[in-house]
């Protein structure tokens, strides 16, 4: 097996494509997670507040 310039170029291109697709995939997944967070947060904030209030009440007792 001889390493030619074409082999090296192909290797670099495939490596670059792999990294690029992973970055794009990660950014898409992160944006979807953020969208889900934006949908859930308004419901979670009161629940967190109530839970904290319950913890404070039980701590006082």
Tab-separated table of C-alpha atoms in Angstrom:
chain	number	residue	atom	x	y	z
A	1	UNK	CA	0.000	0.000	0.000
A	2	UNK	CA	1.405	3.344	-1.049
A	3	UNK	CA	0.123	6.531	0.513
A	4	UNK	CA	-0.497	8.858	-2.376
A	5	UNK	CA	-1.637	12.463	-2.241
A	6	UNK	CA	-5.086	11.353	-3.381
A	7	UNK	CA	-5.366	8.926	-0.464
A	8	UNK	CA	-4.317	11.620	2.003
A	9	UNK	CA	-6.719	14.146	0.509
A	10	UNK	CA	-9.551	11.622	0.676
A	11	UNK	CA	-8.663	10.867	4.282
A	12	UNK	CA	-8.686	14.536	5.252
A	13	UNK	CA	-11.942	15.159	3.397
A	14	UNK	CA	-13.712	12.242	5.021
A	15	UNK	CA	-12.397	13.300	8.448
A	16	UNK	CA	-13.581	16.877	7.848
A	17	UNK	CA	-17.004	15.646	6.718
A	18	UNK	CA	-17.287	13.474	9.819
A	19	UNK	CA	-16.498	16.404	12.123
A	20	UNK	CA	-18.756	18.770	10.178
A	21	UNK	CA	-21.747	16.413	10.273
A	22	UNK	CA	-21.242	15.821	13.997
A	23	UNK	CA	-21.165	19.576	14.651
A	24	UNK	CA	-24.304	20.167	12.582
A	25	UNK	CA	-26.073	17.261	14.288
A	26	UNK	CA	-25.069	18.510	17.742
A	27	UNK	CA	-26.246	22.044	17.018
A	28	UNK	CA	-29.596	20.766	15.722
A	29	UNK	CA	-30.065	18.544	18.753
A	30	UNK	CA	-29.135	21.410	21.083
A	31	UNK	CA	-31.576	23.781	19.402
A	32	UNK	CA	-34.344	21.182	19.708
A	33	UNK	CA	-33.492	20.669	23.380
A	34	UNK	CA	-33.629	24.436	23.911
A	35	UNK	CA	-37.033	24.581	22.215
A	36	UNK	CA	-38.299	21.828	24.499
A	37	UNK	CA	-36.857	23.709	27.494
A	38	UNK	CA	-38.671	26.856	26.403
A	39	UNK	CA	-41.917	24.899	26.221
A	40	UNK	CA	-41.474	23.154	29.575
A	41	UNK	CA	-39.929	25.968	31.645
A	42	UNK	CA	-43.117	27.985	32.226
A	43	UNK	CA	-44.643	24.872	33.791
A	44	UNK	CA	-41.537	23.853	35.712
A	45	UNK	CA	-40.839	27.202	37.379
A	46	UNK	CA	-44.009	27.178	39.536
A	47	UNK	CA	-43.413	23.516	40.401
A	48	UNK	CA	-39.836	24.287	41.476
A	49	UNK	CA	-41.095	27.230	43.520
A	50	UNK	CA	-43.730	25.064	45.226
A	51	UNK	CA	-41.167	22.344	45.948
A	52	UNK	CA	-38.755	24.868	47.464
A	53	UNK	CA	-41.572	26.337	49.549
A	54	UNK	CA	-42.463	22.861	50.801
A	55	UNK	CA	-38.832	22.219	51.712
A	56	UNK	CA	-38.671	25.506	53.610
A	57	UNK	CA	-41.940	24.711	55.408
A	58	UNK	CA	-40.730	21.277	56.456
A	59	UNK	CA	-37.373	22.719	57.527
A	60	UNK	CA	-39.160	25.216	59.784
A	61	UNK	CA	-41.160	22.402	61.371
